[in-house]
XYZ file of C-alpha atoms in Angstrom:
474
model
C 47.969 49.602 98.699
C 44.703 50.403 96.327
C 41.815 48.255 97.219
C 42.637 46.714 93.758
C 46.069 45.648 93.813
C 45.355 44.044 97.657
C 42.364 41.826 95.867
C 44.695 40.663 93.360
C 47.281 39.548 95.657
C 44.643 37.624 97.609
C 43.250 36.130 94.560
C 46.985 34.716 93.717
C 47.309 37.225 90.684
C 49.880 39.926 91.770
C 52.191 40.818 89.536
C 54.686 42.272 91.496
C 57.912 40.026 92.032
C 61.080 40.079 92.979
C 63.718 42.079 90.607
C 64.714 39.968 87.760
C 68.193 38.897 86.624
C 68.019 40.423 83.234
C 65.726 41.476 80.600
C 65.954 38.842 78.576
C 64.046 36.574 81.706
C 60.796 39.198 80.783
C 60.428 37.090 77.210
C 56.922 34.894 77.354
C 54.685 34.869 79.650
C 52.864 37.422 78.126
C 48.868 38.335 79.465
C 45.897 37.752 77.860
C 42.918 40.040 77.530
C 39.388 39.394 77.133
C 37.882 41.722 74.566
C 34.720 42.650 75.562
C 33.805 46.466 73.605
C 33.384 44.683 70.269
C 30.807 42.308 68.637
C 32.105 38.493 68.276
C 28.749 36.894 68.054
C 28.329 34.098 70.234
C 31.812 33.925 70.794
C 34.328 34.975 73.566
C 37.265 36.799 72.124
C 40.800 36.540 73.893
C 44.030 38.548 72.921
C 47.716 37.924 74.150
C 50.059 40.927 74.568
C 53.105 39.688 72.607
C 53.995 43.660 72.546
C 54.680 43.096 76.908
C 58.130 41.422 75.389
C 60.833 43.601 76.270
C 61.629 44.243 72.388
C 57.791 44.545 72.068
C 56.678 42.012 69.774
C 56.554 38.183 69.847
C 59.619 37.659 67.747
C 61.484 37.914 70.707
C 60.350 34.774 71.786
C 61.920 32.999 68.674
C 65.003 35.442 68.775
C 65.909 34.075 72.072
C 65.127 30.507 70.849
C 67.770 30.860 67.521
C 70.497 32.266 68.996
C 70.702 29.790 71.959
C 70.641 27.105 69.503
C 72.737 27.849 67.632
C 75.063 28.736 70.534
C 74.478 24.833 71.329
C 75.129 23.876 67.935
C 78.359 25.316 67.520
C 77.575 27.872 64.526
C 77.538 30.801 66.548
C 80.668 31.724 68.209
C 81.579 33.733 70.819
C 82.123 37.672 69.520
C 80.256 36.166 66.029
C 78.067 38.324 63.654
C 74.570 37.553 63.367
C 72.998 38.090 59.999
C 68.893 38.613 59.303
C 66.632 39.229 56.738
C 63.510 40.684 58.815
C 60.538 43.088 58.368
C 61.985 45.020 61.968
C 60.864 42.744 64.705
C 63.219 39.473 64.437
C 65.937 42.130 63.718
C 64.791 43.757 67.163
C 64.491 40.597 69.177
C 67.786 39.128 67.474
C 69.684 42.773 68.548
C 67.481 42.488 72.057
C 69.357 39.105 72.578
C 72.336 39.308 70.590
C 73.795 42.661 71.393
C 74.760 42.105 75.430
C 76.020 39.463 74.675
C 78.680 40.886 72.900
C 77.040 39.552 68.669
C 77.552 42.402 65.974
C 74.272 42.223 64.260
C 73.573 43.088 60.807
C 70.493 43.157 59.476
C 68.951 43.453 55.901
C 65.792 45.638 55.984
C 62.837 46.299 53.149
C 62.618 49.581 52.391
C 58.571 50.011 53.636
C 59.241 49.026 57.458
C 58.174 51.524 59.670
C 60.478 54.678 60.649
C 60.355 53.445 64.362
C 61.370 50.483 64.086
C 64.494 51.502 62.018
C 65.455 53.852 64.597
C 64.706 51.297 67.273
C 67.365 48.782 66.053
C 70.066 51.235 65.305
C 69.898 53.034 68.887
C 69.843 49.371 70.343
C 73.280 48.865 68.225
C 72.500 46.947 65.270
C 74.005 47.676 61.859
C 70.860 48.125 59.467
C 71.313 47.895 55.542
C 67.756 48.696 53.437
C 66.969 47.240 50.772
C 63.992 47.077 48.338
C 60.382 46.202 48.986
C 59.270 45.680 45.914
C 60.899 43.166 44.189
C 61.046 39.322 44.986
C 62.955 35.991 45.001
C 65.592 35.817 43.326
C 66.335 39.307 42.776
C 69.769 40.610 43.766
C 68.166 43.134 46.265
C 65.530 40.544 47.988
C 66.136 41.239 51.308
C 66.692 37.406 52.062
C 68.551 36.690 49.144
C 70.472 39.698 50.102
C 70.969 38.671 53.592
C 71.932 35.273 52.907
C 74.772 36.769 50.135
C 76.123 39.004 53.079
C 76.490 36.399 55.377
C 78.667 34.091 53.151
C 80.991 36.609 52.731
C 81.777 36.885 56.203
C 83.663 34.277 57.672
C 81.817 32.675 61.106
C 78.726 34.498 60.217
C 75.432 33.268 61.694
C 72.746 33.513 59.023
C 69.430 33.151 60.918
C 67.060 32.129 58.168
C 64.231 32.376 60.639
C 62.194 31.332 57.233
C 63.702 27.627 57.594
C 64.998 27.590 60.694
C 63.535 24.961 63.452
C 64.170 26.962 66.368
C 61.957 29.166 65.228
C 58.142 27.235 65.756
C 60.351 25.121 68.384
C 59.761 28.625 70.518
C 56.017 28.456 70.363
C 55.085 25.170 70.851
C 57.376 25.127 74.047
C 56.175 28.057 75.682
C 53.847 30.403 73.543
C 51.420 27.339 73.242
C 51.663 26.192 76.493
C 51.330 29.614 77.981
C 47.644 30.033 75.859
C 46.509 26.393 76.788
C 47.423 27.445 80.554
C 45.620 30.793 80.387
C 42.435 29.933 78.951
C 41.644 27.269 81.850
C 42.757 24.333 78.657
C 39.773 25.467 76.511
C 40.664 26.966 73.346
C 38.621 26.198 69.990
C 40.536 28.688 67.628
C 43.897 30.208 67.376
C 44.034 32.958 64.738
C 47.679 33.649 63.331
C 49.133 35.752 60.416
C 52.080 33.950 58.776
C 55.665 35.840 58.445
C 57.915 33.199 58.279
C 55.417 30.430 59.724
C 56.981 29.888 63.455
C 53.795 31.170 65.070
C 51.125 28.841 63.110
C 53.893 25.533 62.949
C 54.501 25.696 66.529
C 51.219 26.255 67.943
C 49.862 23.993 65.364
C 52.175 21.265 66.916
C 51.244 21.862 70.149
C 47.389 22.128 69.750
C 47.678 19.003 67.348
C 48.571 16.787 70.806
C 46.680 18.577 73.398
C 43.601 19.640 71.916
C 42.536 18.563 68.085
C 39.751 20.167 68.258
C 40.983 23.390 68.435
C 41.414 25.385 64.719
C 44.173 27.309 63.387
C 42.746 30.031 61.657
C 44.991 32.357 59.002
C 44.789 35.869 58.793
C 47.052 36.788 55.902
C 46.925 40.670 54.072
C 44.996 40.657 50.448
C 47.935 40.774 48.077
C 49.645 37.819 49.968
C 50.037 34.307 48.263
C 49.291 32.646 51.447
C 45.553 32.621 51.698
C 44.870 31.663 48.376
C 46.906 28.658 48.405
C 45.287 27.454 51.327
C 41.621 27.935 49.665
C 42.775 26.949 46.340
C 46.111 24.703 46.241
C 47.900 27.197 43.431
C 50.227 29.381 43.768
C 49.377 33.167 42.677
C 51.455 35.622 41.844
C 51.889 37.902 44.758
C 50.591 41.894 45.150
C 51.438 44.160 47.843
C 50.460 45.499 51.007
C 51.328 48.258 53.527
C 50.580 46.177 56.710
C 54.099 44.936 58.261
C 55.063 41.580 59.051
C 53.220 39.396 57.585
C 51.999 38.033 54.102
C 54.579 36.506 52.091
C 55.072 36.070 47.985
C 56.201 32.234 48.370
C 55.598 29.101 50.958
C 58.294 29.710 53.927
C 59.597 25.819 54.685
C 58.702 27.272 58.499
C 54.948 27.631 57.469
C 53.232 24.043 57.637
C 49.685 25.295 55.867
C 48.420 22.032 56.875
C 47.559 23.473 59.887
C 44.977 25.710 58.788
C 41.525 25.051 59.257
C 39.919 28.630 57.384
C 42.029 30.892 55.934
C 40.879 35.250 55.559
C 42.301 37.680 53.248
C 42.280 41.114 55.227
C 42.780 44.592 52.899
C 44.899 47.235 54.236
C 41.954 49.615 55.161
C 40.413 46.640 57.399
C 43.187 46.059 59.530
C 44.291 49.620 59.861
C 40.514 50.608 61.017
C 40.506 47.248 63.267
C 43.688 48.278 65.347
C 42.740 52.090 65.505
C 39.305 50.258 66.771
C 41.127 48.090 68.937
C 42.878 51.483 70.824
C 39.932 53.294 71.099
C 37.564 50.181 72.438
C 39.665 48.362 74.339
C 42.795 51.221 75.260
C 45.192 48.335 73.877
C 47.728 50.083 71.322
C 48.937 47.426 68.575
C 50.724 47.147 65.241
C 49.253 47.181 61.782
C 49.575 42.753 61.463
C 47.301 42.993 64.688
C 44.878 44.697 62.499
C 44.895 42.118 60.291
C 44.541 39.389 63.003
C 42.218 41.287 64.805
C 39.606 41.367 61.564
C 39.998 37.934 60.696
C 39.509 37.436 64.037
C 35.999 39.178 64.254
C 34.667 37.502 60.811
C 35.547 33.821 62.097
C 33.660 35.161 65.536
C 30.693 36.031 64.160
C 30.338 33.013 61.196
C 29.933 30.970 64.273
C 27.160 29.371 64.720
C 28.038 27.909 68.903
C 29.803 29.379 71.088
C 33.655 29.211 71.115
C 36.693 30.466 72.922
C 39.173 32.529 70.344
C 42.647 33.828 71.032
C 44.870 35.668 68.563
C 47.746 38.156 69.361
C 48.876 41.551 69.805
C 51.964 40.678 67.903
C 53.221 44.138 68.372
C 53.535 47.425 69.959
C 51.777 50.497 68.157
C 54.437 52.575 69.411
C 56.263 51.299 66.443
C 53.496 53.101 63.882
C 52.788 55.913 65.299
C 53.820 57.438 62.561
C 52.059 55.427 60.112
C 48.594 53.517 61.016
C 48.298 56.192 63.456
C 48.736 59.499 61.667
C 45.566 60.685 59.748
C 47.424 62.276 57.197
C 49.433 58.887 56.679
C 46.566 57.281 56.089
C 44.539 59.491 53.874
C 48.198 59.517 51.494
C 47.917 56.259 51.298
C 43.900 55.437 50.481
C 43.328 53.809 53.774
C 41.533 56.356 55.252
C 37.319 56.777 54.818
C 37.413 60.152 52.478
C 34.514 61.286 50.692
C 35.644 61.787 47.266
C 34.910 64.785 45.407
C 36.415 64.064 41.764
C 38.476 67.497 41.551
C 41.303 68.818 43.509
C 39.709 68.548 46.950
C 40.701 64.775 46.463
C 44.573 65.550 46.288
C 45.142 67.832 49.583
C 46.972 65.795 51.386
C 46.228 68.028 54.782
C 43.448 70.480 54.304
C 43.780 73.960 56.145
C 40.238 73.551 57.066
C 40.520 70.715 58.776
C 43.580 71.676 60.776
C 46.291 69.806 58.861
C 48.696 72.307 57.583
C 51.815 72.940 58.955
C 52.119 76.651 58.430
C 54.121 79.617 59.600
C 53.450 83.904 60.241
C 55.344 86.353 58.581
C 57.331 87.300 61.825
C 58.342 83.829 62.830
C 61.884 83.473 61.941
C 63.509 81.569 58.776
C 64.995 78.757 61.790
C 60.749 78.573 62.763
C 60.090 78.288 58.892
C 62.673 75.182 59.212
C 62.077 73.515 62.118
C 58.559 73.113 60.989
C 59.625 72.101 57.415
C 61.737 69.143 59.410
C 59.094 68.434 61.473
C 56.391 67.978 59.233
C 58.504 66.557 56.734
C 57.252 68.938 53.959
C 59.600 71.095 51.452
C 57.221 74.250 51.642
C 54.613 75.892 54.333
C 51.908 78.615 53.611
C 52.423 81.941 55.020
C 49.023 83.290 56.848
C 48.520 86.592 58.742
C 44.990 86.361 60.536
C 44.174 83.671 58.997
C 44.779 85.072 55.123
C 47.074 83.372 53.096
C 49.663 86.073 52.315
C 52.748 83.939 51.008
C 54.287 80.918 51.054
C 58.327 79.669 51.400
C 60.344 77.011 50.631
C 63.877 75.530 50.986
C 64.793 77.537 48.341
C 63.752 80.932 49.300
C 65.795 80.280 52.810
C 68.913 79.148 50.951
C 68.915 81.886 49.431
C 68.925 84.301 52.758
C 71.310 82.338 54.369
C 73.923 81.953 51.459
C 76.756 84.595 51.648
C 79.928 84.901 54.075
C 79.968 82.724 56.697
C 80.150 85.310 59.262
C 76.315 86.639 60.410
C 75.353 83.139 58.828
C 73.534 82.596 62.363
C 72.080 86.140 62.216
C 70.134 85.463 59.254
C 68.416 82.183 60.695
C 66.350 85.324 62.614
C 65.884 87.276 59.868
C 61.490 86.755 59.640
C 59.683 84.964 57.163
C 58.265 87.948 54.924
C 61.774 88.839 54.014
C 62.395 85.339 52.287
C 58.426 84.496 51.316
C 57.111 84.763 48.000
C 53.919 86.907 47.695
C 53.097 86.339 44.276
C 50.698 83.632 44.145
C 49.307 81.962 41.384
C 45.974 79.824 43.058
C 43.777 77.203 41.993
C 40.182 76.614 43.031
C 38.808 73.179 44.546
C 37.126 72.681 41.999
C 39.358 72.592 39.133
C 40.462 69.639 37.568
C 43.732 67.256 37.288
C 44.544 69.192 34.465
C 44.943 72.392 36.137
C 47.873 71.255 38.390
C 50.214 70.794 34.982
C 50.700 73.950 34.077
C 51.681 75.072 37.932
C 53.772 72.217 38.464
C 55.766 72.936 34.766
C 56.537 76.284 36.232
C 58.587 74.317 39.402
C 55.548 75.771 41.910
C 53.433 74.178 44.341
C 49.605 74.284 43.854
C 48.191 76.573 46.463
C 44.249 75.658 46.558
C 41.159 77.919 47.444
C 37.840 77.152 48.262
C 35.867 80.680 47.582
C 38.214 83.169 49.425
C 39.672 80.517 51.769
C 43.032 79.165 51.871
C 42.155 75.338 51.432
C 45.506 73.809 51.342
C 48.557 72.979 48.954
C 49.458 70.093 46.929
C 52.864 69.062 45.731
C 54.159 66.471 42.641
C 54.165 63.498 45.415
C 50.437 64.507 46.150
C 49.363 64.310 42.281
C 51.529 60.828 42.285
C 50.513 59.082 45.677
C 46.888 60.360 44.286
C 47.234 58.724 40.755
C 48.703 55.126 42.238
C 45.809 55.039 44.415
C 43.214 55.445 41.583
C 44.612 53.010 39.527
């Protein structure tokens, strides 16, 4: 035994324990963390793991909570279907829950939730319909209005409504509450919360209210949300949008008691995705993109202080479900958030510069089922063709379609047939410092812009390029 793990047993703070009955017994009791890499004034900065749920977020906690009441309550029979409207996590704490023992699960999905977390709730068995993301109450394809229409056509079905329903803060103001109050020695002056469907501030709200008034719920709610305002203002704005998950809403949920709230931030999209990339590199702690958002607010209340206080917010949950988004570069620079010098010409729409090591590219004696793979991969339609390091062609879809089509028979044979039998080698290039304008002309002719700087490949841009570029200038 390390020299480590023996003084934590002495000190009463092992963590090892005997084998647990089931998963489901590893909801709550989550850690907390000091933060100590990043400047909170004359404050003390606490964060609880909510991604250490075995679902990894803190909607397991009220999963757990809905589903056993309304086992209690009758509306949730045995064998039942269980019907959500969720932005992933519910949806993965309801399947988490629901799915042993022996619920069919369906649940409604907008269409900008992460690519892990999709995946994550069909392999766990849940049926997952999409829906839009950018249209609101009252609109047929809502994803709670959507939800709520699937469920009353199904006779028996359990629609959660985790927006409305009182299990739902019930499940933090019996144990996520009680768990913070316990950790921090019963000294807390702030709780910073973002607001999804309201369960996390109501509850803990509730519970500080009677143990400790002095202690302040703080909101941390994405710029675009109607939340924030209202609290500063009393009105009701029309709502915006926003790329961080989970929270933020575009109306009051009856869950969300805004009484609560003592100071209210709006967080932009770049500010929380640089505060959780910040909060991995610091502090090794790998969170979601709503932690971001948390985690700012967090910082800004912090250092506005004038005493000293004790703050605790969340890890609400795991990165591991954005790897693919707040943690890819490339992600990030397609979608504005990244820090990007501008240049005002074309060097402003290459999505992955060559220079920089962000093409996905292929030689001319790879083989077409390289060429593919990497197109999959990268989840790009086209890849440059370089020979030391000279840009001597480029392929697409198209050009290995047409090597493969023929008689089925030596179909397989031509997946090896290399890439400068299929590549095109005429090129017609652009320089970086061209305008807008010049990408028209290439694009009318159904061609890809290929981009130099000088003599040097520089990189490509495609029609989604030119549009992801032009909704971020707006």
């Amino acid at each position: 035994m390390s020299a480590h793990s023996d003084k934590a047993r002495q000190d009463g703070r092992s963590r090892l324990r005997p084998p647990y009955r089931s998963v489901l017994d590893l909801i709550g009791e989550t850690p907390v963390v000091e933060l100590t890499r990043f400047d909170t004034g004359k404050c003390r900065l606490f964060i609880k793991l909510e991604s250490q749920n075995p679902g990894g977020s803190i909607k397991d906690r009220i999963a757990l909570s809905m589903i056993a009441d309304a086992e209690r309550s009758g509306r949730l029979a045995r064998g039942g279907t269980i019907v959500e409207a969720t932005a992933g996590n519910t949806g993965l704490g309801l399947a988490q829950v629901g799915i042993p023992k022996g619920y069919h699960i369906i649940l409604v999905v907008p269409d900008k939730m992460s690519r892990e977390k999709i995946q994550h709730l069909r392999a766990l068995g849940a049926e997952v319909r999409m829906t839009r993301s950018d249209v609101g109450k009252g609109h047929p394809e809502y994803y709670q209005d959507m939800a709520e229409k699937i469920a009353a056509g199904i006779p028996g079905a359990f629609y959660v409504n985790q927006f409305a329903n009182p299990a739902n803060p019930l499940a933090h103001e019996t144990t996520t509450g009680p768990e913070i109050w316990n950790q921090l020695g019963g000294d807390v002056d702030a709780v910073v919360v973002g607001v999804g469907s309201g369960g996390t501030l109501t509850g803990l709200g509730r519970f500080f209210a009677k143990v400790s008034p002095k202690t302040e719920m703080v909101l941390a709610d994405p710029v675009g949300s109607v939340l924030a305002p209202y609290v500063k203002t009393g009105k009701l704005e029309e709502a915006g949008s926003w790329t961080v998950e989970g929270i933020g809403e575009d109306f009051i949920p009856p869950n969300a008691d805004l009484s609560f709230v003592r100071k209210a931030y709006s967080v932009t999209d770049k500010q929380s995705m640089l505060a959780v990339r910040d909060l991995l590199s610091r502090e090794g702690i790998l969170a979601g993109s709503s932690s971001g958002t948390l985690l700012s607010a967090a910082l800004r209340y912090c250092r506005e202080q004038t005493v000293a206080k004790r703050v605790v917010t969340f890890v609400c949950d795991s990165g591991n479900k954005y790897l693919s988004k707040v943690f890819d570069d490339f992600w990030l620079a397609e979608q504005g958030l990244a820090e990007r010098e501008q240049h005002g010409d074309l060097r402003d729409l290459v999505a992955r510069s060559h220079r920089e090591g962000g093409t996905v590219l292929v030689g001319p004696d790879d083989t077409l089922l390289t060429a593919y793979g990497r197109m999959r991969r990268g989840d790009v339609s086209q890849l440059p063709v370089l020979e030391n390091g000279k840009l001597i062609g480029i392929i697409d879809e198209s050009d290995i379609l047409a090597v493969l089509e023929g008689p089925y028979d030596g179909r397989w044979d031509r997946f090896n047939a290399p890439v400068r039998s299929a590549m095109t080698a005429d090129l017609h290039t652009l320089q970086t410092t061209q305008t807008l304008d010049a990408l028209l002309p290439v694009f009318e002719r159904n061609e890809v812009a290929i981009v130099f700087d000088g003599d040097e490949f520089f990189g490509l841009i495609t029609r989604v390029d030119l549009i992801n570029h032009l909704r971020r200038t707006r």
